Amino acid sequence: NPIAWIHGDPRKVVYPTDSHGQFCGQQGTPNANKAILFYFNILQCANPAVLINLQCPTTQLCVSKCPDRFATYLDMQYNYRYNKSYWEYYRQFCKPGFDNPRKVLRLICQNICLCVSVLQRCFPDFITRNGTLTVANKTVFKDGLGKTRSVIDLRDAANLLDAKEVGMKIFEDYANSWYWILIGLVITMVVSLAFILLLRFTAGVLLWLIIFGVIAVVGYGIWHCYWEFSTLRGKPHGDGDVTISDIGFQTDFRVYLQLSQTWLIFMICLSVIEAVIIIILIFLRRRVRIAIALLKEGSRAIGYIMSTLFYPIITFVLLAICIAYWAVTAVFLASSGDAVYKVMSTPDKCVYANLTCDPETFSQTNVTKVCPGSQCTFAFYGGESLYHRYIFVLQLCNLLVFLWLVNFTIALGQCTLAGAFASYYWALRKPQDIPSCPLFSSFSRAVRYHTGSLAFGSLILAVVQMFRIVLEYLDHKLKGAHNAFARFLICCLKCCFWCLEHFIKFMNRNAYIMIAIYGKNFCTSAKDAFFLLMRNVVRVAVLDKVTDFLLFLGKVLISGSVGVLAFFFFTRKIPVIQEEVPSLNYYWVPLLTVIFGSYLIAHGFFNVYAMCVDTLFLCFLVDLEVNSGSAARPFYMSSTLRQILDKKNSKRRKDKRERGR
């Protein structure tokens, strides 16, 4: 990174560069007041060779503003006789120092069109009139080489259509509705907090309603299939006795719905599913009750340690710093080359075309004699030194460091939250024995004692993610290849590394919880967490699926409800506050912002809740294995969990706890 900061020059990214390698708009240069790049013939930029040679084969110069009219050589020479100011306007789009309007050459001046400035570059100003694409009310024009071209060619070269106009309208919508967007996001925060706190009362009801609802829906499906089967069987001369093998394969699947055998198969499948659900429910009812009790306990823990809900803000700030550090370093690396000039010739038939050249000595070479009209123009930033040859490798290293820092930030948050919630679980009398400032204490311990363990776990995950990115890059490059085996191999590797990444994420999460509980190193904690989970694999599966489903339901419910409310508001369908609705160009701009923002906020809140439940679950498993309920080793789990498991603390310890209360 220091090497990139020494050799890099962000100006190469910030400022456009003309054909002479000079920055447009840089203070202290002749182009200080010329911040926009103008292309002589933008149609040349549509050439596929641009992607190979990294340059648009047309003269580029810095201008103070884009052309606001359409003009050709002939227009200029004709108007020069009657209107001298016409030439004064036209000359700013010619090469500097040219003062003879009667001898205009193609390489010195060009036809100009009505343009707009986008990203400090002049692009044609496209306008659709009566369904026809136009530029300055024209649909055809001369391209400077004597050929007649259509506006469609211009659009393909510029690859831009009404982007500025749409962007300005979106900006206006945000400016008019930002206040109401913030109100919507605040409502999301309040609803998310209320949902989590109310789970201690509603988790069981919600889960059992969903389970019995699924059983009822499948049961209705069985009845409907039986009714269809009986109806088709009862027809005297229908298709009830015809089998699927009799009619063979049919592209119209509605044909199969006229067969009684089809509905019999559906009924049997649904009956098997119903039986499996009921059997699983009978045998796993205790584990489902444990999962519900842990969900309720998680809601109670967050109620006592409310500060944990705002820890995602710290994570967001740290992630923003990581992204900024990576982006700045990437910009310095990308801009750490010297200006490279190449021979440009139009048409591109010169033997010296695209070869490197020196603009200071170019006029003294024989290139201009062999290729009349050729120029030595700026192409890109690069170099031939050892450092420049390994810039791509340095970019990959920068990406690996970025992934490492991001994963470390997430790991720090997980370990901090796990430590705070573990202090809640291991408090024998709640909330009296919960330490003061548990979140800050946990954060301090994680930073002081566990940085190495968190960094090691994050590095393992970052390396796997790096392999996945490389595989995605190779898959993108091989899309057009005809080697089926290579594509199949890449697909298998992508699948394997996807599974590996998710497994490592799962193991890291539980390892960080064990680190927060016992303070051991990463490898020992990962091993202990793995074997602890394997000894309770059914409980893990039940709790994981129940938690995931409830949290997903909460996210969809909250973001969907706030989204519906925002839709009715921004479309003026709430009569009471119709007058307060701002005037918008696109009502979907604030609507999508509210929905997306609501989902992110709900996701942040529920991530804290999920970490709380996972921490309490591991503490619960450790509590079961380590403690026996005696006076010396009492259970720390809640009374509800002890009731479900038929566990009891000794009476002596119970009396002490009650006296303490």
XYZ file of C-alpha atoms in Angstrom:
661
model
C 0.000 0.000 0.000
C 2.759 2.556 0.732
C 4.190 1.708 -2.710
C 0.842 2.521 -4.309
C 0.582 5.799 -2.409
C 4.118 6.772 -3.512
C 3.657 5.980 -7.213
C -0.071 6.645 -7.551
C -1.683 9.870 -8.693
C -5.484 10.064 -8.086
C -5.687 13.013 -10.474
C -5.482 10.487 -13.303
C -8.807 9.106 -12.154
C -10.449 12.352 -11.037
C -9.620 14.434 -14.132
C -10.221 13.424 -17.775
C -7.066 13.382 -19.918
C -6.812 14.857 -23.433
C -4.820 13.520 -26.382
C -1.696 15.301 -25.140
C -1.808 13.651 -21.709
C -2.906 16.850 -19.953
C -5.549 16.906 -17.231
C -8.812 18.733 -17.901
C -9.780 21.202 -15.169
C -6.608 20.954 -13.088
C -5.685 24.229 -11.424
C -2.395 25.824 -12.430
C -2.460 24.465 -15.989
C -3.706 25.917 -19.325
C -6.742 23.648 -18.935
C -7.732 25.050 -15.525
C -10.992 26.451 -16.919
C -11.544 23.557 -19.306
C -12.849 20.724 -17.124
C -14.762 18.753 -19.787
C -13.374 16.305 -22.363
C -14.610 16.672 -25.965
C -14.284 13.867 -28.556
C -13.673 14.965 -32.157
C -15.562 12.011 -33.599
C -17.321 9.984 -30.920
C -18.384 7.421 -33.535
C -14.800 6.138 -33.507
C -15.316 5.135 -29.860
C -17.854 2.499 -30.934
C -15.039 0.485 -32.529
C -14.502 -2.855 -30.685
C -10.756 -2.238 -30.940
C -11.175 0.353 -28.169
C -11.450 -2.498 -25.631
C -8.153 -3.966 -26.858
C -6.089 -0.837 -27.432
C -7.501 1.042 -24.410
C -7.937 4.230 -26.438
C -10.632 5.866 -28.512
C -9.036 6.532 -31.932
C -10.094 10.164 -32.216
C -8.610 13.441 -31.059
C -9.725 14.452 -27.562
C -9.360 17.950 -26.143
C -10.394 19.861 -23.042
C -13.186 22.434 -23.376
C -14.924 24.776 -20.959
C -18.395 23.624 -21.983
C -19.994 21.172 -24.379
C -21.402 22.340 -27.751
C -24.958 23.631 -27.533
C -25.620 23.531 -31.294
C -25.159 21.302 -34.321
C -22.591 22.542 -36.883
C -20.450 21.173 -39.728
C -17.340 22.434 -41.565
C -19.486 23.860 -44.329
C -21.796 25.581 -41.825
C -18.802 27.223 -40.190
C -17.149 28.369 -43.432
C -20.436 29.656 -44.808
C -21.402 31.566 -41.647
C -17.873 32.944 -41.213
C -18.464 35.291 -44.148
C -21.526 36.839 -42.520
C -21.060 36.297 -38.800
C -17.554 36.456 -37.272
C -18.883 35.409 -33.842
C -19.850 32.048 -35.313
C -16.161 31.286 -35.854
C -15.260 32.447 -32.356
C -17.702 29.902 -30.974
C -16.598 27.128 -33.336
C -12.834 27.538 -32.807
C -12.980 26.399 -29.172
C -13.657 22.886 -30.475
C -10.566 22.914 -32.710
C -6.984 22.168 -31.784
C -5.389 24.992 -29.743
C -3.520 27.564 -31.812
C -5.518 27.106 -35.016
C -6.624 30.513 -36.370
C -7.385 30.047 -40.076
C -11.089 29.352 -40.583
C -10.674 29.129 -44.381
C -8.395 26.052 -44.174
C -10.217 23.661 -41.883
C -8.845 20.126 -41.866
C -10.520 17.064 -40.428
C -7.718 16.436 -37.961
C -7.877 20.046 -36.730
C -11.628 20.611 -36.448
C -14.666 18.363 -36.502
C -18.409 18.497 -36.940
C -19.942 19.338 -33.567
C -23.318 18.266 -32.237
C -25.609 19.363 -29.439
C -24.075 17.724 -26.337
C -24.493 17.455 -22.573
C -21.766 16.966 -19.958
C -21.879 13.622 -18.146
C -18.993 12.516 -15.927
C -16.989 15.486 -17.272
C -17.309 14.258 -20.852
C -19.393 15.558 -23.773
C -22.026 13.130 -25.005
C -24.758 13.773 -27.600
C -27.979 15.182 -26.139
C -30.547 12.623 -27.266
C -34.211 13.641 -27.347
C -37.117 11.418 -28.368
C -39.730 13.255 -30.454
C -42.881 11.377 -31.417
C -41.100 8.112 -30.838
C -38.095 9.066 -33.000
C -34.627 9.539 -31.547
C -33.073 12.890 -32.531
C -30.108 15.152 -31.790
C -30.834 18.848 -32.394
C -33.937 17.791 -34.370
C -31.761 15.741 -36.748
C -31.914 12.021 -37.373
C -29.008 11.778 -39.868
C -25.726 13.663 -40.250
C -22.288 13.518 -41.836
C -19.651 11.687 -39.814
C -16.658 13.740 -41.011
C -15.543 11.078 -43.482
C -18.174 11.846 -46.087
C -20.576 9.146 -44.890
C -24.158 9.684 -43.788
C -24.823 8.195 -40.370
C -27.980 7.853 -38.249
C -28.586 8.997 -34.676
C -28.736 5.321 -33.693
C -25.017 5.078 -34.495
C -24.390 8.018 -32.173
C -26.379 6.393 -29.408
C -24.442 3.140 -29.758
C -21.153 5.058 -29.561
C -22.102 7.144 -26.547
C -24.140 4.371 -24.879
C -26.083 6.980 -23.003
C -29.773 7.871 -23.312
C -31.467 10.462 -21.149
C -29.270 9.497 -18.193
C -28.721 13.053 -17.029
C -32.419 13.956 -17.230
C -33.483 10.856 -15.297
C -30.704 11.429 -12.781
C -31.795 15.010 -12.177
C -35.412 13.923 -11.662
C -34.347 11.238 -9.189
C -32.223 13.804 -7.350
C -35.225 16.146 -7.177
C -37.394 13.353 -5.798
C -34.863 12.643 -3.061
C -34.607 16.344 -2.250
C -38.405 16.605 -1.924
C -39.021 13.382 -0.012
C -35.946 12.826 2.204
C -37.855 13.942 5.295
C -40.593 11.348 4.751
C -38.035 8.663 3.896
C -36.352 9.251 7.272
C -39.736 9.034 9.002
C -40.340 5.672 7.298
C -36.955 4.356 8.438
C -37.553 5.559 12.008
C -40.907 3.723 11.985
C -39.019 0.608 10.863
C -36.606 0.921 13.791
C -39.459 1.242 16.291
C -41.410 -1.667 14.802
C -38.286 -3.890 14.662
C -37.503 -3.168 18.311
C -41.109 -3.833 19.330
C -41.174 -7.093 17.328
C -38.034 -8.392 19.077
C -39.217 -7.397 22.546
C -42.662 -8.932 21.968
C -41.196 -12.258 20.832
C -40.976 -13.315 24.496
C -44.794 -13.361 24.469
C -45.557 -14.235 20.827
C -42.764 -16.638 19.716
C -44.632 -19.758 20.856
C -47.985 -18.622 19.494
C -46.486 -17.646 16.115
C -44.572 -20.895 15.717
C -47.438 -23.210 16.712
C -49.867 -21.274 14.504
C -47.510 -21.706 11.552
C -46.996 -25.427 12.253
C -50.722 -26.166 12.586
C -51.396 -23.900 9.608
C -49.072 -26.016 7.447
C -50.736 -29.196 8.717
C -54.172 -27.744 7.913
C -53.120 -26.630 4.403
C -51.659 -30.054 3.576
C -54.788 -31.681 5.018
C -56.979 -29.522 2.763
C -54.804 -30.553 -0.176
C -55.402 -34.239 0.650
C -59.162 -33.678 0.810
C -59.183 -31.740 -2.480
C -57.185 -34.470 -4.235
C -59.576 -37.116 -2.905
C -62.569 -35.072 -4.111
C -61.090 -34.694 -7.611
C -60.207 -38.407 -7.662
C -63.746 -39.421 -6.635
C -65.358 -37.054 -9.153
C -63.312 -38.391 -12.082
C -63.829 -41.990 -10.942
C -67.583 -41.412 -10.779
C -67.891 -40.326 -14.415
C -69.518 -43.146 -16.420
C -67.660 -42.545 -19.706
C -64.925 -40.138 -18.679
C -61.183 -40.362 -18.504
C -61.210 -41.729 -14.981
C -59.949 -45.191 -15.995
C -57.275 -43.881 -18.361
C -53.766 -44.092 -16.893
C -50.738 -41.839 -17.392
C -48.917 -44.591 -19.286
C -51.841 -44.789 -21.732
C -51.514 -41.166 -22.899
C -47.712 -40.965 -22.665
C -45.834 -37.660 -22.496
C -47.913 -34.541 -23.213
C -46.638 -30.963 -23.506
C -49.969 -29.647 -22.214
C -49.873 -30.676 -18.547
C -53.551 -29.816 -18.118
C -54.291 -33.126 -19.811
C -52.927 -34.978 -16.787
C -55.331 -33.099 -14.500
C -58.217 -34.860 -16.245
C -56.944 -38.252 -15.053
C -58.004 -39.763 -11.732
C -54.590 -41.452 -11.426
C -52.891 -38.027 -11.316
C -54.988 -36.929 -8.336
C -54.414 -40.282 -6.643
C -50.641 -39.738 -6.907
C -51.002 -36.183 -5.544
C -53.116 -37.483 -2.637
C -50.591 -40.192 -1.745
C -47.661 -37.710 -1.848
C -49.484 -35.181 0.350
C -50.521 -37.919 2.757
C -46.905 -39.023 3.122
C -45.815 -35.405 3.712
C -48.568 -34.951 6.308
C -47.584 -38.141 8.102
C -43.889 -37.163 8.131
C -44.696 -33.714 9.571
C -46.882 -35.160 12.317
C -44.334 -37.880 13.223
C -41.484 -35.357 13.331
C -43.616 -33.052 15.458
C -44.442 -35.865 17.902
C -40.819 -36.919 18.342
C -39.330 -33.414 18.304
C -41.989 -31.638 20.346
C -39.629 -31.192 23.303
C -36.895 -29.755 21.085
C -39.390 -27.379 19.485
C -40.406 -26.236 22.982
C -36.706 -25.702 23.845
C -36.267 -23.603 20.680
C -39.292 -21.485 21.608
C -38.011 -21.042 25.159
C -34.599 -19.916 23.858
C -36.272 -17.439 21.482
C -38.205 -15.989 24.397
C -35.060 -15.898 26.527
C -33.241 -14.066 23.719
C -35.941 -11.410 23.650
C -35.649 -11.043 27.435
C -31.830 -10.734 27.207
C -32.054 -7.941 24.638
C -34.580 -6.213 26.875
C -31.945 -6.114 29.639
C -29.032 -5.163 27.324
C -30.696 -2.712 24.926
C -27.361 -1.185 23.883
C -26.607 -4.288 21.793
C -29.273 -3.249 19.275
C -27.196 -0.210 18.345
C -23.883 -2.039 17.970
C -24.518 -2.558 14.198
C -23.896 1.198 13.846
C -20.295 0.638 15.037
C -19.942 -2.262 12.607
C -21.277 -0.073 9.791
C -18.742 2.690 10.566
C -15.840 0.217 10.672
C -16.968 -1.378 7.399
C -17.194 2.082 5.801
C -13.581 2.736 6.865
C -12.487 -0.612 5.373
C -14.253 0.114 2.093
C -12.763 3.622 1.918
C -9.250 2.272 2.633
C -9.595 -0.379 -0.074
C -11.052 2.066 -2.622
C -8.350 4.704 -2.050
C -5.585 2.116 -2.341
C -7.161 0.672 -5.504
C -7.342 4.163 -7.046
C -3.682 4.845 -6.234
C -2.680 1.493 -7.736
C -4.774 2.095 -10.861
C -3.235 5.547 -11.321
C 0.379 4.654 -10.581
C 1.511 4.413 -14.209
C 3.097 6.935 -16.563
C 1.321 8.375 -19.583
C 1.551 5.980 -22.556
C 1.131 7.394 -26.073
C 0.201 5.391 -29.164
C 0.039 6.054 -32.894
C -3.496 6.867 -34.013
C -4.406 6.661 -37.661
C -7.816 7.060 -39.302
C -8.658 4.884 -41.121
C -6.804 2.241 -39.104
C -4.629 0.793 -41.916
C -1.245 2.135 -40.870
C 1.478 -0.424 -40.106
C 2.471 1.684 -37.085
C -1.099 1.948 -35.702
C -1.388 1.316 -31.942
C 2.391 1.217 -31.472
C 3.918 3.162 -28.585
C 5.297 6.583 -29.550
C 6.888 9.679 -28.029
C 4.932 12.899 -28.720
C 8.069 15.053 -28.430
C 9.980 13.204 -31.186
C 7.008 11.919 -33.191
C 7.239 14.621 -35.860
C 10.872 13.657 -36.545
C 10.089 9.998 -37.258
C 9.070 8.523 -40.613
C 5.663 7.498 -39.244
C 4.062 10.690 -40.522
C 5.492 10.001 -43.966
C 4.384 6.380 -44.142
C 0.991 7.138 -42.566
C -0.080 10.688 -43.492
C -2.424 12.214 -40.944
C -1.363 9.881 -38.127
C -0.957 11.333 -34.640
C 0.789 10.396 -31.391
C -2.035 10.606 -28.842
C -2.451 9.715 -25.187
C -3.791 6.149 -24.689
C -3.662 5.180 -20.997
C -1.515 5.127 -17.875
C 0.937 2.264 -17.530
C 4.592 1.291 -17.805
C 7.063 -1.501 -18.458
C 8.887 -1.599 -15.102
C 8.703 -4.568 -12.700
C 6.312 -2.606 -10.493
C 3.959 -1.798 -13.368
C 3.934 -5.413 -14.569
C 2.730 -6.574 -11.136
C 0.033 -3.940 -10.578
C -2.665 -6.555 -11.228
C -1.124 -8.839 -8.580
C -1.012 -5.910 -6.147
C -4.694 -5.228 -6.848
C -5.472 -8.856 -5.945
C -3.466 -8.492 -2.718
C -5.387 -5.309 -1.952
C -8.647 -7.201 -2.502
C -7.513 -10.001 -0.168
C -6.654 -7.467 2.553
C -10.058 -5.844 2.040
C -11.875 -9.170 2.498
C -9.733 -9.884 5.577
C -10.561 -6.522 7.170
C -14.283 -6.865 6.418
C -14.421 -10.356 7.911
C -12.399 -9.202 10.930
C -14.869 -6.332 11.520
C -17.796 -8.759 11.389
C -15.951 -11.212 13.665
C -15.251 -8.445 16.196
C -18.964 -7.620 16.274
C -19.967 -11.256 16.718
C -17.472 -11.831 19.529
C -18.517 -8.598 21.263
C -22.222 -9.443 21.155
C -21.545 -13.041 22.209
C -19.603 -11.828 25.248
C -22.404 -9.459 26.260
C -25.137 -12.105 25.969
C -22.984 -14.763 27.646
C -22.630 -12.450 30.652
C -26.440 -12.373 30.774
C -26.779 -16.170 30.659
C -24.127 -16.869 33.285
C -25.688 -14.398 35.725
C -27.333 -16.657 38.320
C -29.770 -13.961 39.409
C -31.105 -11.956 36.494
C -30.850 -8.996 36.180
C -29.076 -8.396 39.520
C -25.928 -10.357 38.630
C -25.567 -8.940 35.100
C -22.351 -6.836 35.086
C -22.603 -3.132 34.391
C -21.866 -2.038 30.778
C -21.701 -5.640 29.487
C -21.358 -4.546 25.846
C -18.423 -2.201 26.473
C -16.719 -4.773 28.705
C -17.114 -7.454 26.057
C -15.759 -5.142 23.331
C -12.727 -4.311 25.485
C -11.995 -8.006 26.122
C -12.330 -8.851 22.429
C -9.934 -6.094 21.370
C -7.414 -6.708 24.171
C -7.276 -10.504 24.339
C -8.864 -12.045 21.223
C -7.614 -9.952 18.274
C -5.266 -12.716 17.048
C -7.978 -15.400 17.156
C -10.454 -13.182 15.312
C -7.832 -12.250 12.697
C -6.930 -15.907 12.110
C -10.538 -16.981 11.623
C -11.153 -14.001 9.335
C -8.083 -14.840 7.229
C -9.288 -18.400 6.604
C -12.646 -17.091 5.414
C -11.030 -14.344 3.295
C -8.821 -16.878 1.467
C -11.859 -19.023 0.594
C -13.769 -15.956 -0.598
C -10.754 -14.966 -2.708
C -10.811 -18.361 -4.409
C -14.526 -17.902 -5.102
C -13.887 -14.510 -6.734
C -11.154 -16.018 -8.937
C -13.508 -18.835 -9.942
C -16.244 -16.325 -10.804
C -13.733 -14.433 -12.954
C -12.682 -17.635 -14.758
C -16.318 -18.619 -15.244
C -17.034 -15.202 -16.784
C -14.072 -15.599 -19.152
C -15.085 -19.142 -20.170
C -18.720 -18.291 -20.953
C -17.976 -18.051 -24.646
C -15.701 -21.098 -24.671
C -16.780 -24.371 -26.265
C -14.936 -26.573 -23.770
C -17.794 -28.248 -21.909
C -15.473 -30.074 -19.503
C -13.800 -26.820 -18.381
C -17.191 -25.179 -17.740
C -18.381 -28.261 -15.828
C -15.211 -28.283 -13.706
C -15.544 -24.573 -12.908
C -19.210 -25.090 -11.977
C -18.307 -27.954 -9.595
C -15.525 -25.930 -7.993
C -17.855 -22.953 -7.523
C -20.411 -25.197 -5.817
C -17.772 -26.762 -3.538
C -16.265 -23.433 -2.504
C -19.764 -21.992 -1.910
C -20.485 -24.840 0.514
C -17.051 -24.461 2.099
C -17.543 -20.715 2.619
C -20.906 -21.194 4.320
C -19.535 -23.997 6.523
C -16.579 -21.834 7.595
C -18.935 -18.922 8.348
C -21.051 -21.214 10.521
C -18.030 -22.635 12.351
C -16.388 -19.213 12.801
C -19.579 -17.807 14.314
C -19.749 -20.581 16.911
C -15.992 -20.452 17.512
C -16.246 -16.739 18.336
C -19.023 -17.534 20.831
C -16.793 -20.110 22.536
C -13.930 -17.584 22.538
C -16.215 -15.083 24.288
C -17.266 -17.701 26.874
C -13.928 -19.382 27.695
C -11.290 -17.022 26.238
C -9.393 -19.850 24.494
C -7.631 -19.554 21.109
C -9.421 -19.935 17.783
C -8.466 -23.531 16.958
C -9.395 -24.864 20.406
C -12.659 -22.901 20.423
C -13.574 -24.084 16.911
C -12.888 -27.713 17.898
C -14.917 -27.427 21.120
C -17.815 -25.730 19.313
C -17.841 -28.353 16.546
C -17.971 -31.362 18.879
C -20.479 -29.642 21.169
C -22.796 -29.045 18.213
C -22.299 -32.577 16.854
C -23.340 -34.034 20.232
C -26.583 -32.020 19.948
C -27.071 -32.054 16.179
C -30.882 -32.480 16.277
C -31.314 -29.578 18.685
C -29.030 -27.485 16.460
C -31.077 -28.273 13.349
C -34.414 -27.527 15.012
C -33.279 -24.263 16.626
C -31.490 -23.091 13.474
C -34.513 -23.617 11.222
C -37.012 -22.231 13.715
C -34.898 -19.099 14.301
C -34.209 -18.558 10.591
C -37.884 -18.912 9.722
C -39.141 -16.562 12.427
C -36.529 -13.902 11.633
C -37.196 -14.150 7.897
C -40.897 -13.811 8.613
C -40.173 -10.748 10.750
C -38.027 -9.087 8.070
C -40.613 -9.647 5.354
C -43.462 -8.572 7.638
C -41.758 -5.345 8.739
C -40.304 -4.262 5.368
C -43.517 -5.280 3.587
C -45.781 -3.415 6.041
C -43.684 -0.246 5.927
C -43.489 -0.574 2.124
C -47.289 -0.829 1.808
C -47.690 2.196 4.088
C -45.151 4.146 1.997
C -46.930 3.127 -1.225
C -50.277 4.421 0.006
C -48.604 7.617 1.235
C -46.576 8.509 -1.867
C -49.468 7.631 -4.225
C -51.795 9.945 -2.232
C -54.191 7.174 -1.197
C -54.351 8.207 2.473
C -57.019 10.971 2.556
C -56.002 12.398 5.933
C -52.491 13.439 4.845
C -52.892 13.899 1.091
C -51.808 17.540 1.312
C -48.509 16.603 2.985
C -47.349 14.351 0.146
C -44.492 16.003 -1.831
C -44.697 16.409 -5.604
C -42.647 13.631 -7.233
C -41.497 12.685 -10.733
C -41.220 8.992 -9.853
C -43.021 7.831 -6.716
C -41.065 4.564 -6.849
C -37.800 6.372 -5.971
C -38.662 7.073 -2.304
C -40.798 3.909 -2.165
C -37.937 1.567 -3.127
C -35.584 3.508 -0.841
C -37.934 3.015 2.114
C -38.433 -0.706 1.373
C -34.711 -1.390 0.893
C -33.751 0.724 3.913
C -36.422 -0.962 6.039
C -35.120 -4.396 5.132
C -31.536 -3.388 5.979
C -32.585 -1.926 9.350
C -34.681 -4.994 10.197
C -31.772 -7.188 9.083
C -29.411 -5.321 11.420
C -31.754 -5.634 14.405
C -32.512 -9.309 13.762
C -28.828 -10.153 13.275
C -28.270 -9.021 16.852
C -31.219 -11.141 17.959
C -29.929 -14.193 16.031
C -26.504 -13.782 17.647
C -28.223 -13.581 21.021
C -30.153 -16.821 20.450
C -27.061 -18.663 19.152
C -25.008 -17.528 22.159
C -27.693 -18.541 24.646
C -28.028 -21.893 22.880
C -24.314 -22.717 23.183
C -24.339 -21.525 26.793
C -27.371 -23.759 27.381
C -25.554 -26.804 25.921
C -22.460 -26.084 28.019
C -24.686 -25.596 31.073
C -26.269 -29.029 30.531
C -22.906 -30.791 30.192
C -20.958 -28.970 32.907
C -23.541 -28.411 35.656
C -25.693 -30.883 37.537
C -28.112 -28.722 39.503
C -26.314 -29.257 42.795
C -25.507 -26.461 45.210
C -21.916 -26.400 43.961
C -22.847 -26.562 40.265
C -26.325 -25.110 39.744
C -28.013 -24.772 36.356
C -27.941 -21.219 34.982
C -30.759 -21.784 32.478
C -34.165 -20.213 32.966
C -36.890 -21.924 34.967
C -38.865 -22.564 31.751
C -35.981 -24.533 30.219
C -35.514 -26.493 33.456
C -39.207 -27.340 33.431
C -39.072 -28.584 29.828
C -36.009 -30.749 30.543
C -37.301 -31.787 33.988
C -34.152 -30.388 35.626
C -34.021 -28.849 39.068
C -31.517 -26.912 41.124
C -30.926 -28.080 44.671
C -33.328 -26.665 47.260
C -30.489 -25.070 49.233
C -29.367 -23.052 46.223
C -32.973 -22.185 45.429
C -33.531 -20.835 48.952
C -30.391 -18.704 48.660
C -31.569 -17.274 45.363
C -34.993 -16.436 46.775
C -33.429 -14.731 49.813
C -31.244 -12.754 47.449
C -34.307 -11.542 45.620
